[in-house]
Coordinates of C-alpha atoms in Angstrom, one line a residue:
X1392 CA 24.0 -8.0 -36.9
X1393 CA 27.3 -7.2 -35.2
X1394 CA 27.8 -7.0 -31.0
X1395 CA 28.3 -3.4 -31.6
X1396 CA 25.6 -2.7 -33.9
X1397 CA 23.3 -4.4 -31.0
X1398 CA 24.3 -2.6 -28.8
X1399 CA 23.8 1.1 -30.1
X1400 CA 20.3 0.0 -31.2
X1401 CA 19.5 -1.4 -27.9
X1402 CA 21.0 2.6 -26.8
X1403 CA 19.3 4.3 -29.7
X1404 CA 15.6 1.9 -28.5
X1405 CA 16.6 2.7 -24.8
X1406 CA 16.9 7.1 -25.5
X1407 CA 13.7 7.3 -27.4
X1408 CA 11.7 5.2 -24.3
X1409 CA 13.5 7.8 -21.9
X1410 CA 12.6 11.0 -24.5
X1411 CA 9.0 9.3 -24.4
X1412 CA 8.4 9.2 -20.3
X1413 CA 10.6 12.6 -20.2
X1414 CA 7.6 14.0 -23.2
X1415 CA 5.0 12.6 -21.0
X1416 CA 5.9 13.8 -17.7
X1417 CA 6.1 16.9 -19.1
X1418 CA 2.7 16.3 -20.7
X1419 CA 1.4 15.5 -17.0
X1420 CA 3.0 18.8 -15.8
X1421 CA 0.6 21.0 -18.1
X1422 CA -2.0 18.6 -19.0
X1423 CA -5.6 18.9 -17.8
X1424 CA -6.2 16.7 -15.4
X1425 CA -5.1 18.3 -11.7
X1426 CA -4.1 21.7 -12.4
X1427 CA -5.3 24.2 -10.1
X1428 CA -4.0 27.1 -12.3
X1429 CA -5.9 27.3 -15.8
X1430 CA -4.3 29.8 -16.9
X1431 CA -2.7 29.6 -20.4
X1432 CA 1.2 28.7 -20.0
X1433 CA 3.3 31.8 -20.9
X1434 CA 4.3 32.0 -24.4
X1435 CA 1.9 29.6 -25.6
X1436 CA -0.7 30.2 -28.1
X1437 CA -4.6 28.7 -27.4
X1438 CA -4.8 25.2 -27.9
X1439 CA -1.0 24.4 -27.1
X1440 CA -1.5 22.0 -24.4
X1441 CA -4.1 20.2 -26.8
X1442 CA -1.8 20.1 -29.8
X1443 CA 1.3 18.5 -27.0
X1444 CA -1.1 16.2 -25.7
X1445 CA -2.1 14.7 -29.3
X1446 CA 1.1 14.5 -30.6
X1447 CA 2.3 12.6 -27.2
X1448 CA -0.8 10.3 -27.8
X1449 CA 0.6 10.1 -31.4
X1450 CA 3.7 9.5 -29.9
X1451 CA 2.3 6.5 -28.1
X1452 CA 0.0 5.0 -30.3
X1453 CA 3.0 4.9 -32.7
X1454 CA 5.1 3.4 -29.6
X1455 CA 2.1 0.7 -29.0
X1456 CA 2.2 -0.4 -32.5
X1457 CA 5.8 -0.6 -32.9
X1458 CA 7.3 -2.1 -29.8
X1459 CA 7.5 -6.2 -28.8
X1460 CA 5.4 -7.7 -26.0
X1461 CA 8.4 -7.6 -23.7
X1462 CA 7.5 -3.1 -23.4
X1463 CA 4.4 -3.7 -22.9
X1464 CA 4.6 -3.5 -18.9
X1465 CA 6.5 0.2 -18.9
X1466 CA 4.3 1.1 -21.5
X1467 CA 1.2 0.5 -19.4
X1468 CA 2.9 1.8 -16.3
X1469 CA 3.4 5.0 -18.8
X1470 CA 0.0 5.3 -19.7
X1471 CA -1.8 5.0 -16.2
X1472 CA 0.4 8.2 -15.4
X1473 CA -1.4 10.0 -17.9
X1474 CA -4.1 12.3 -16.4
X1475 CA -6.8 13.3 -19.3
X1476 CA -9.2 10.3 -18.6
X1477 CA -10.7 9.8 -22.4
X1478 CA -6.8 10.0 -24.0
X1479 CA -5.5 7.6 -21.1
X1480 CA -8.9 4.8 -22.1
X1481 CA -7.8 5.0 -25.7
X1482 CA -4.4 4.7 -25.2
X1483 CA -5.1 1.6 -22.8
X1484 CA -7.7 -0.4 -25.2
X1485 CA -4.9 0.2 -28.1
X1486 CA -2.4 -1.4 -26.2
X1487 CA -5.0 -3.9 -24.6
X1488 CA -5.6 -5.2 -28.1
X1489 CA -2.2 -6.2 -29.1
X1490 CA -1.2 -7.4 -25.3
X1491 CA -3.7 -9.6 -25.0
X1492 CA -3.9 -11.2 -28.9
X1493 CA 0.1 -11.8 -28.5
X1494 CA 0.6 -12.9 -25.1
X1495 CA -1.8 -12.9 -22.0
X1496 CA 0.1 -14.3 -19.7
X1497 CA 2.4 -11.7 -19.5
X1498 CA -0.5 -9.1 -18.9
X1499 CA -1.6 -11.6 -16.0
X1500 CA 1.9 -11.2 -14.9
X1501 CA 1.7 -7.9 -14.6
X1502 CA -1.4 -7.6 -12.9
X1503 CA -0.2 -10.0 -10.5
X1504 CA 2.9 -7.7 -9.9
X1505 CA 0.7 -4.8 -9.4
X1506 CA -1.7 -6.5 -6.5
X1507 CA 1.8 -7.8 -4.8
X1508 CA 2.9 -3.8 -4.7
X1509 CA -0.2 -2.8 -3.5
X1510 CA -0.4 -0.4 -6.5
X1511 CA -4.3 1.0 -7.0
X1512 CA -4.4 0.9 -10.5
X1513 CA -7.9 -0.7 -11.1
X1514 CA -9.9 2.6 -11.5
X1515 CA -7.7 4.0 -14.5
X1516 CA -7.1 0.3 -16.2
X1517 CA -10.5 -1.2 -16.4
X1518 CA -11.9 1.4 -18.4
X1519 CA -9.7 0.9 -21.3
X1520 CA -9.4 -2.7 -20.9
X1521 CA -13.1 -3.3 -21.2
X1522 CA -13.4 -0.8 -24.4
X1523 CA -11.0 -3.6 -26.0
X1524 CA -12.7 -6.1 -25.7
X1525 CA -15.2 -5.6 -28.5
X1526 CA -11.8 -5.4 -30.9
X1527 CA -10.6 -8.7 -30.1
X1528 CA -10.3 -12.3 -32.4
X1529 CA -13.2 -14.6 -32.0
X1530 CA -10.5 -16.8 -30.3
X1531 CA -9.2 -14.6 -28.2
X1532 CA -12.6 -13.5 -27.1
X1533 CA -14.0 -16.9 -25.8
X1534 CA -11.2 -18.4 -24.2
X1535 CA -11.4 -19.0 -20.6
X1536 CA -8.2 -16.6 -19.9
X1537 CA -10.1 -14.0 -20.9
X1538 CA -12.8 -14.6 -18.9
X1539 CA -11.4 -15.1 -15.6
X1540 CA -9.3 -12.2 -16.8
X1541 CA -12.5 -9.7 -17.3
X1542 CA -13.5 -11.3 -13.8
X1543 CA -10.6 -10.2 -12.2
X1544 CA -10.4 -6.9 -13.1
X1545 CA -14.2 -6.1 -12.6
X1546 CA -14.3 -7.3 -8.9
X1547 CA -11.2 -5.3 -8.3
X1548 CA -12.5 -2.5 -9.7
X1549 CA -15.9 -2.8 -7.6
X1550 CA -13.2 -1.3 -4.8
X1551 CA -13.5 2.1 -6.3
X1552 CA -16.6 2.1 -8.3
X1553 CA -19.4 -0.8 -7.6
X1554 CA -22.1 0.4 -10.0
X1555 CA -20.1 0.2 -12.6
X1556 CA -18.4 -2.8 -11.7
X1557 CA -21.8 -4.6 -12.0
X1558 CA -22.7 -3.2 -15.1
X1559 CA -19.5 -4.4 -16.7
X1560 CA -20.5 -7.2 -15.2
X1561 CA -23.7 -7.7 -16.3
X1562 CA -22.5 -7.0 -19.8
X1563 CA -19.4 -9.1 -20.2
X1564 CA -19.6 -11.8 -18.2
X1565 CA -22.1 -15.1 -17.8
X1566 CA -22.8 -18.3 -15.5
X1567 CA -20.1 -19.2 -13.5
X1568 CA -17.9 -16.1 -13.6
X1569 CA -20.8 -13.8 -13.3
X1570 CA -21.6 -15.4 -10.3
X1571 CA -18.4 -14.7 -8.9
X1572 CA -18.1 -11.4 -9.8
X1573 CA -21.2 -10.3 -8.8
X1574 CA -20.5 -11.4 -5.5
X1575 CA -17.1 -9.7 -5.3
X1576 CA -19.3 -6.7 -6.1
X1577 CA -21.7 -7.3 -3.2
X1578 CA -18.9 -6.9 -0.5
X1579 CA -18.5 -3.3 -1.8
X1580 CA -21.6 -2.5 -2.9
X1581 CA -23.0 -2.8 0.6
X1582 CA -20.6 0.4 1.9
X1583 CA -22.7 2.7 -0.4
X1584 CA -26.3 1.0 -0.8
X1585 CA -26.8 -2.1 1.5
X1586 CA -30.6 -2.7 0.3
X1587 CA -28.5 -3.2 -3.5
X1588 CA -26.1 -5.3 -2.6
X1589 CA -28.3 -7.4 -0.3
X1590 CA -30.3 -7.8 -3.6
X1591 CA -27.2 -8.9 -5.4
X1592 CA -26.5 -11.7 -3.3
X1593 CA -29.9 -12.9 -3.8
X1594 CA -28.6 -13.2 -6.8
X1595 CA -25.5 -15.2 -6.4
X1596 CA -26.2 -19.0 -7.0
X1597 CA -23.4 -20.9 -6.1
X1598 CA -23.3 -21.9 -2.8
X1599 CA -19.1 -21.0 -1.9
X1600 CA -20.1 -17.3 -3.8
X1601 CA -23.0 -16.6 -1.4
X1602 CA -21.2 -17.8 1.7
X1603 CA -18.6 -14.9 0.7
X1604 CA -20.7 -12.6 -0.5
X1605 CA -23.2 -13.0 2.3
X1606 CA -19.8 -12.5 5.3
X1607 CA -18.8 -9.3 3.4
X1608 CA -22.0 -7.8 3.2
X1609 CA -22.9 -8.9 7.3
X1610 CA -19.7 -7.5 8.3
X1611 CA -20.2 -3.9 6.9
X1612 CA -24.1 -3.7 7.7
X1613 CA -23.2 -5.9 11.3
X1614 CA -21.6 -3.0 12.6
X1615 CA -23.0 0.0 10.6
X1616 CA -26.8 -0.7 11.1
X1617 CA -27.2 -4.2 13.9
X1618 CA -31.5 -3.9 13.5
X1619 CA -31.3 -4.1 9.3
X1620 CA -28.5 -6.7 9.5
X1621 CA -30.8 -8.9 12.3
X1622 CA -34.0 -8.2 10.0
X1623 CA -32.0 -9.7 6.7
X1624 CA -30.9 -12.5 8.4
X1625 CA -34.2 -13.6 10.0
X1626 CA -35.8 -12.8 6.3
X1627 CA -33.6 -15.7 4.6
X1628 CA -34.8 -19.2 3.7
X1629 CA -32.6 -21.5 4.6
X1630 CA -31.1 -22.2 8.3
X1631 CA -27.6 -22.8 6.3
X1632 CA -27.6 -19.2 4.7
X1633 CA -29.2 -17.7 8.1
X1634 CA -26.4 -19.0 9.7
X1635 CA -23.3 -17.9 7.9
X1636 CA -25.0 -14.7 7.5
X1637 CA -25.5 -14.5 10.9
X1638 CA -22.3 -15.6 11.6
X1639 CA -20.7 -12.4 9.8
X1640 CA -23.3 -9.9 11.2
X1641 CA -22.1 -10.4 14.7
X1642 CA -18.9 -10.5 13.8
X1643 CA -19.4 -6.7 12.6
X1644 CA -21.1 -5.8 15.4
X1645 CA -18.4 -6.7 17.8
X1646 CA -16.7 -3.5 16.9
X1647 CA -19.7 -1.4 17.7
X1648 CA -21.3 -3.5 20.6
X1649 CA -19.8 -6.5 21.6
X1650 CA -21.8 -7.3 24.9
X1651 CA -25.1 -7.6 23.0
X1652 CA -23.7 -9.6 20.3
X1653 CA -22.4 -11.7 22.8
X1654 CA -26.3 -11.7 24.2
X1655 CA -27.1 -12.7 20.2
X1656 CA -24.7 -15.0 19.5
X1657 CA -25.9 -17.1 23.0
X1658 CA -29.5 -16.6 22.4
X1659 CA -29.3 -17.5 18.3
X1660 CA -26.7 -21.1 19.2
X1661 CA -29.1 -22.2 21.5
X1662 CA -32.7 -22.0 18.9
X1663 CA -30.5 -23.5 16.6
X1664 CA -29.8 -26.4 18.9
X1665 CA -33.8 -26.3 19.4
X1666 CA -34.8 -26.4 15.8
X1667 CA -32.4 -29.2 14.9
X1668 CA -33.4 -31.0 17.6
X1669 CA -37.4 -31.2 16.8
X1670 CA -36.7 -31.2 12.9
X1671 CA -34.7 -35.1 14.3
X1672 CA -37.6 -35.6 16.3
X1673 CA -40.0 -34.8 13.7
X1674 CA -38.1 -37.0 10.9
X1675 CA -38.0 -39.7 13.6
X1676 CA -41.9 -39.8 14.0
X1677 CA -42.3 -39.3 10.1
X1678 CA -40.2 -42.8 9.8
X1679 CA -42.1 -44.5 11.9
X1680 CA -38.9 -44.9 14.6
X1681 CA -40.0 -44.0 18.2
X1682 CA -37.5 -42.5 20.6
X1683 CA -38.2 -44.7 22.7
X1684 CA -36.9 -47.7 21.4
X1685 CA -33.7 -46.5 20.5
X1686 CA -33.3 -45.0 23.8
X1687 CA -34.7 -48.2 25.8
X1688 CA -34.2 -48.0 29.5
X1689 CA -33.5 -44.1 29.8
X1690 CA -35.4 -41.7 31.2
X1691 CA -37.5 -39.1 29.5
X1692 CA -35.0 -36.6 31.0
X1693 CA -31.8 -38.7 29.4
X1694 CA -33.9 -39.0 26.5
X1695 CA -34.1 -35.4 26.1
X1696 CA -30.4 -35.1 27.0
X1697 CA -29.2 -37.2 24.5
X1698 CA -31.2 -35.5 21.9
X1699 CA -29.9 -32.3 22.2
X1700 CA -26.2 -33.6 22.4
X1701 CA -26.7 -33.8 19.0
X1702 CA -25.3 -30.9 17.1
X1703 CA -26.5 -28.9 14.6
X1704 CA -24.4 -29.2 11.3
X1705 CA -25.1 -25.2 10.7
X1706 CA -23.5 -24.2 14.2
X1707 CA -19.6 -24.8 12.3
X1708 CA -20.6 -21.5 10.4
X1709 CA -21.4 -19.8 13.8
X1710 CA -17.6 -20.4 14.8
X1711 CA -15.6 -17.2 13.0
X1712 CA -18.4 -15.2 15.3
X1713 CA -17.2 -17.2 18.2
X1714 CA -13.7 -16.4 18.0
X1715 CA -14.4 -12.6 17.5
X1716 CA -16.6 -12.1 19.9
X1717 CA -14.4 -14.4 22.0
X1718 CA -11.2 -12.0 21.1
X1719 CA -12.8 -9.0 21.7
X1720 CA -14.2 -9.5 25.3
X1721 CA -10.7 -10.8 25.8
X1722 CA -9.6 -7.3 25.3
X1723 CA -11.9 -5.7 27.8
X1724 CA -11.6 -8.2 30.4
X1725 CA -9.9 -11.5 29.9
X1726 CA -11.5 -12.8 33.1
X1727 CA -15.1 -12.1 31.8
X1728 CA -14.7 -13.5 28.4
X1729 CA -13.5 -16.9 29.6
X1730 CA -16.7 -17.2 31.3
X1731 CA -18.4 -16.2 28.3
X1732 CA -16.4 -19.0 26.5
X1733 CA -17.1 -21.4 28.9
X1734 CA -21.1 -21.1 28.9
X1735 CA -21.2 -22.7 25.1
X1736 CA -21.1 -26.2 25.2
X1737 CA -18.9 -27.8 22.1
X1738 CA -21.3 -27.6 19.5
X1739 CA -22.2 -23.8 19.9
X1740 CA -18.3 -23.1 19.2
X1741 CA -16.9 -23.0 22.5
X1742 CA -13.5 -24.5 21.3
X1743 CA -13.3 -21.9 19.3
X1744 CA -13.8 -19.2 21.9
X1745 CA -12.2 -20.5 24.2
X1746 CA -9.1 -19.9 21.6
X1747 CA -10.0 -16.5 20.9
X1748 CA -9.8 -15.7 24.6
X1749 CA -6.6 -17.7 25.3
X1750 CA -4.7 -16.1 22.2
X1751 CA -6.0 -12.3 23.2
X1752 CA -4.9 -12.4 26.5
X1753 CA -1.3 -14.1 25.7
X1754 CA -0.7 -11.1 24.1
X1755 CA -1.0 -8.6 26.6
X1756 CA -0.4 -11.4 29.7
X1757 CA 1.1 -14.2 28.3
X1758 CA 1.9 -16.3 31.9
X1759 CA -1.6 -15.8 33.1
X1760 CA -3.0 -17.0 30.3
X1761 CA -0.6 -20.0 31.0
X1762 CA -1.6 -20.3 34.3
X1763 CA -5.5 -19.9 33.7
X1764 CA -4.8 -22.5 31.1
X1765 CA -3.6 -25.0 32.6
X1766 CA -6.7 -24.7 35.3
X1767 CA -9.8 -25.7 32.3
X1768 CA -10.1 -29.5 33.0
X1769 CA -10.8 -30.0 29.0
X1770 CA -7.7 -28.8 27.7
X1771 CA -6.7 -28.7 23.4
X1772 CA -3.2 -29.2 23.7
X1773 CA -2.9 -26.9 19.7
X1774 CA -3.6 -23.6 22.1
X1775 CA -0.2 -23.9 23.7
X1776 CA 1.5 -23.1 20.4
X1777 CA -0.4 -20.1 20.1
X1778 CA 0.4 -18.8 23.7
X1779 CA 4.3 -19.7 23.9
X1780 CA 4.3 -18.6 20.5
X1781 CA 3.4 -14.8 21.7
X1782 CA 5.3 -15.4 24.9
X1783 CA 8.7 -16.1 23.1
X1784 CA 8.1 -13.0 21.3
X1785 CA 7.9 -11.0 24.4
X1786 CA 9.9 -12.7 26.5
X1787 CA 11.7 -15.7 25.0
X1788 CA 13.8 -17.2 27.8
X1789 CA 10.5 -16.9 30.4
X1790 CA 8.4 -19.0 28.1
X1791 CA 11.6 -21.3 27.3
X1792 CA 11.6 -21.7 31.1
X1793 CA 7.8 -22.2 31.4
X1794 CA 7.6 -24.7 28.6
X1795 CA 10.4 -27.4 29.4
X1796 CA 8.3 -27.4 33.1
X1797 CA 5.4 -29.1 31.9
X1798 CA 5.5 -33.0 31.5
X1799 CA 6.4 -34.5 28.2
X1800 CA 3.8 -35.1 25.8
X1801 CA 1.4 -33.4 23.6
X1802 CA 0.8 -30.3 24.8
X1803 CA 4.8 -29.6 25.8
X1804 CA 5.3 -30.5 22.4
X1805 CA 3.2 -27.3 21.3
X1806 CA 4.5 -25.2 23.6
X1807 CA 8.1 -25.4 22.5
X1808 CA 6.9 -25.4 18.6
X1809 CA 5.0 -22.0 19.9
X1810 CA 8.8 -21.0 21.8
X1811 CA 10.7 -21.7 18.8
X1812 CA 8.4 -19.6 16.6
X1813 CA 7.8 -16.8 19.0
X1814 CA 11.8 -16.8 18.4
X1815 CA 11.7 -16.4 15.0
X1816 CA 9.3 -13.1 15.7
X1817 CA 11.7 -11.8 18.0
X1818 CA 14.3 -11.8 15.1
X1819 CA 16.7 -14.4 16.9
X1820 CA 18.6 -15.9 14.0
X1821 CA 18.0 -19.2 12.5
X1822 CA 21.4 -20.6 13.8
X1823 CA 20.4 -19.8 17.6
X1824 CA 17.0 -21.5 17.4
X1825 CA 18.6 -24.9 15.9
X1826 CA 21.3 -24.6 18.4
X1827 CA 18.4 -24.7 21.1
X1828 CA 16.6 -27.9 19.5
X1829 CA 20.0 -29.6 20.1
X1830 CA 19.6 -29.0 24.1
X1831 CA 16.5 -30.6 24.4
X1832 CA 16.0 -33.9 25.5
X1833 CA 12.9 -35.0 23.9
X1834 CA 13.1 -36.5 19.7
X1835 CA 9.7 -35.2 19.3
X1836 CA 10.6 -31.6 20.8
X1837 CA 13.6 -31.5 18.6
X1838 CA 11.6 -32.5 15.2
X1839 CA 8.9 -29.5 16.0
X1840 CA 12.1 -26.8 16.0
X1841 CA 14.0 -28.0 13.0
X1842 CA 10.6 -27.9 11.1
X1843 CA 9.9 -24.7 12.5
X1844 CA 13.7 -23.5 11.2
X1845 CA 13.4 -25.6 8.2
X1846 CA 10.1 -23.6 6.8
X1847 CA 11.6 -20.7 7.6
X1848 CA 15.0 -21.0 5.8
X1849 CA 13.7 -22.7 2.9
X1850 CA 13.6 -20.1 0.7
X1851 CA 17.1 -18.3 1.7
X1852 CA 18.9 -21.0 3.2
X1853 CA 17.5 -23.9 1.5
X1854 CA 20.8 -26.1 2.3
X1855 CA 20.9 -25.3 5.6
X1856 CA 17.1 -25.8 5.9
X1857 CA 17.8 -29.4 4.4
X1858 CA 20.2 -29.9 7.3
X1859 CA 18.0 -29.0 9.4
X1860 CA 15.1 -31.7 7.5
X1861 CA 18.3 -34.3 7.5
X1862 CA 18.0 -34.7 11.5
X1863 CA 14.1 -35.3 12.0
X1864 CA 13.0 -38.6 13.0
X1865 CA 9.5 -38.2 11.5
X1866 CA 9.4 -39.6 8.5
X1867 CA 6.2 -38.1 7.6
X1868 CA 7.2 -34.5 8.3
X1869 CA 10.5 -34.9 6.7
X1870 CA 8.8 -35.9 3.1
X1871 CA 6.2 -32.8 3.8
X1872 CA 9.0 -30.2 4.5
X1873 CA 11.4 -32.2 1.7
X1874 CA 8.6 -30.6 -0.9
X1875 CA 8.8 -26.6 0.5
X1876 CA 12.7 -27.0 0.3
X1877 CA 13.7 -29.0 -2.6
X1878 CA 12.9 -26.3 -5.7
X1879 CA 15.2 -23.6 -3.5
X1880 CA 17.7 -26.4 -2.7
X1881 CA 17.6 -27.7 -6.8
X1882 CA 18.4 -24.1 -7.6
X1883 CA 21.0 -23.4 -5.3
X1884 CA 22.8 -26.2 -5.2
X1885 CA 22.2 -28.8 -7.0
X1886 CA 24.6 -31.0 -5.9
X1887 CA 23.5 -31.3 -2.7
X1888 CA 19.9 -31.6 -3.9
X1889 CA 20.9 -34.9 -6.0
X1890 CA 22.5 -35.8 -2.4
X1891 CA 19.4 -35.2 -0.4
X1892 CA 16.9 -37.2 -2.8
X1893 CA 19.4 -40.0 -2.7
X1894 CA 19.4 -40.3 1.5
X1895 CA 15.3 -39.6 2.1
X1896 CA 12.9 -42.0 2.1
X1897 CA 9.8 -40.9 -0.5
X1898 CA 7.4 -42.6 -2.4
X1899 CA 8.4 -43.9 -6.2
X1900 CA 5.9 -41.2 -7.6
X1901 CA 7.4 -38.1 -5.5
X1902 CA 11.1 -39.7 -6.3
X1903 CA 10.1 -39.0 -10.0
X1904 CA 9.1 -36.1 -9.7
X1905 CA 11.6 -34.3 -7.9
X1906 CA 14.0 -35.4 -10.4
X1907 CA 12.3 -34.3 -13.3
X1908 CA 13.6 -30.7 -11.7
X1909 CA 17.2 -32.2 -11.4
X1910 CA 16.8 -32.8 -14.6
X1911 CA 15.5 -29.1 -16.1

């Protein structure tokens, strides 16, 4: 076929799509679904609008059969605009059929698309995808796509409509992505019938699906209802599920009362503590070990001391309630929430608080949450990244000033990391915030900014971010940071990405593989 005949078909394919939308919006315009006026349209004999519409679905049916995988996006995009419910599920399980017989990947594409967008499409496509199912190959049906496909959709369309998210769930799925799914379902479930979906996550058998299922559901019934969400929690069996549970449950109820779930949170770390530590004491009698010769020449007080020291494995679940109880006194009184923070000891998650309340009040009082910081005699040097970090983003130069005053070392380190990507916030431009790494004295000081002006340019800037990955002294850092850049740099320039795998230093196996993508 000739250039030119390509090209008027490609016109002639183009005018009829356009014809098509233009049929359909006007379709949408009279159709049934919103219309406030039911009038009959003026010069319109009875049954018009229903004659238009089956001809458009015709129209489109005709349009499904006819057209290549590649139209199958716009033609889905066409059909969710379509307003009659039971012509828009047909029209969807048609074009489900062929889309996912011919190419699947391109339907997870679009999904994936969709999610990015933040478009809400779940409500109107899950109907009609799950009424093709049923038409599909024997192959097709049972492969593990389609599966995680039909999960997918289900727990996104548990957002709108829960019950019937878990009975599609129930009937089209089994074992492992049941179990998922149902848990998805949980978290949504519990905003319209919390007795239900606390059933459902009795329910959920893998361990990673209850720990999710069980933090959705605490968080809505944590703040909406504290007594019933208590009463669950103390009704499971296992100290493990109590404690993530719990975990979330507080967490909800921050927004409704944080003072007592502070009071809960204190009171519920410290049996925990208890219970672990006569369960070891217990085990230890059971064995036939006393405690008193493993802990010859103490005390009976040092004995006891030493036995609670040791911590409870279930207290790291406790920790996300830590940090938002932690953040949220913050907000009502910094002061009072350090001291809060400060009455856990390390196993009851008072690291974590203790960041919670640091990173809060940087953000409304970033030098007194310097100064205050620098006053706790058991210090994590991480937390300075966090409060430069917000400093710089208010008031870049200050926290500059603030940071290059401490002593070199670990936590100076952080704090100019936290400078440089406060900067970045603050929508300084790449070029200034390398400039500044060049003024500072210390090779570790100057590695944490290029990195931090390296990630960030990677994608747009990739040779310039490889400049920036050129000058590191870490070794280590320059090989990680290497990986984010090198795709960008391969597609950008390759030259200059042969040059830059020639001059690092990487292991024989990551040499090969980056130049398999020279070589694509």
């Amino acid at each position: 076929m000739s250039r030119s005949r390509k090209f008027r078909k490609s016109i002639r394919h183009t005018a009829i799509a356009v014809c098509l939308i233009l049929a359909t919006a006007l379709w949408l315009n009279h159709g049934t679904g919103d219309r406030q006026d039911s009038r009959p349209i003026s010069g319109l004999k009875d049954g018009s609008a229903q004659t238009r519409a089956s001809a458009i679905e015709t129209e489109m049916l005709r349009r499904i059969e006819a057209s290549p995988a590649s139209d199958y996006p716009s033609l889905m995009r066409s059909i969710l605009l379509v307003k009659d419910p039971r012509t828009q599920q047909s029209l969807i399980a048609s074009l489900m059929r062929r889309w996912l017989e011919t190419d699947m990947e391109s339907f997870t594409a679009f999904l994936d698309d969709a999610e990015v967008e933040g478009e809400q499409i779940w409500s109107r496509l899950t109907p009609g995808f799950l009424a093709s199912l049923d038409q599909l190959s024997p192959e097709t049906a049972g492969s593990y796509q389609l599966r995680d496909l039909v999960t997918r959709i289900i727990s996104r369309y548990a957002v709108s409509d829960p019950l019937k998210a878990l009975a599609a769930a129930r009937q089209h799925l089994t074992e492992n992505n049941l179990d998922s799914a149902l848990a998805a379902i949980a978290t949504e479930l519990v905003k319209v019938d919390p007795a239900a979906a606390i059933a459902l996550v009795s329910e959920v058998r893998s361990m990673a699906n209850r720990m999710d299922a069980a933090t959705g559901v605490g968080l809505v019934i944590g703040e909406t209802d504290p007594e019933f969400a208590l009463s669950w929690v103390r009704s499971l069996a296992l100290e493990s599920e109590q404690a993530f549970a719990l975990s979330a449950v507080l967490t909800g109820m921050t927004n409704r009362d944080v003072t007592r779930a502070a009071e809960e949170y204190q009171n519920s770390v410290e049996e925990m503590k208890e219970a672990f530590r006569e369960r070891v004491l217990a085990e230890r009698e059971a064995s036939g070990t006393s405690t008193e010769e493993e802990y010859e020449g103490l005390t009976a007080e040092e004995i006891l001391k030493a036995e609670l020291a040791k911590p409870n494995p279930n207290l790291i679940y406790m920790e996300k309630a830590a940090y938002a109880i932690g953040s949220s006194l913050a907000q009502d009184s910094p002061q009072a929430a350090l001291d809060w923070a400060r009455s856990l000891d390390i196993s009851q998650g008072r690291v974590v608080a203790m960041e919670a309340v640091f990173e809060e009040w940087a953000g409304s009082e970033p030098e007194a949450a310097f100064r205050n910081y620098l006053l706790e005699p058991a210090r994590r040097p991480e937390l300075m990244e966090s409060i430069f970090g917000t400093w710089a983003a208010m008031d870049a130069a200050a926290a500059s000033t603030a940071a290059l005053s401490l002593v070199p070392g670990l936590e100076r380190d952080f704090a100019v990391e936290g400078v440089a990507r406060g900067r970045v916030e603050a929508g300084d431009s790449l070029e200034q915030i390398a400039g500044w790494s060049d003024e500072l004295a210390s090779a570790s000081e100057k590695d944490r900014v290029r990195a931090v002006v390296a990630s960030e340019a990677s994608f747009d800037n990739p040779v310039f971010a490889w400049e920036q990955i050129r000058q590191m002294g870490n070794n280590a850092k320059r090989a990680e940071l290497f990986g984010d850049v090198f795709p960008s740099l391969v597609e950008n320039n390759p030259k200059v990405a042969r040059s830059a795998l020639s001059s690092i230093r990487l292991s024989q196996v990551e040499t090969e593989y980056f130049e398999t993508m020279l070589e694509r």
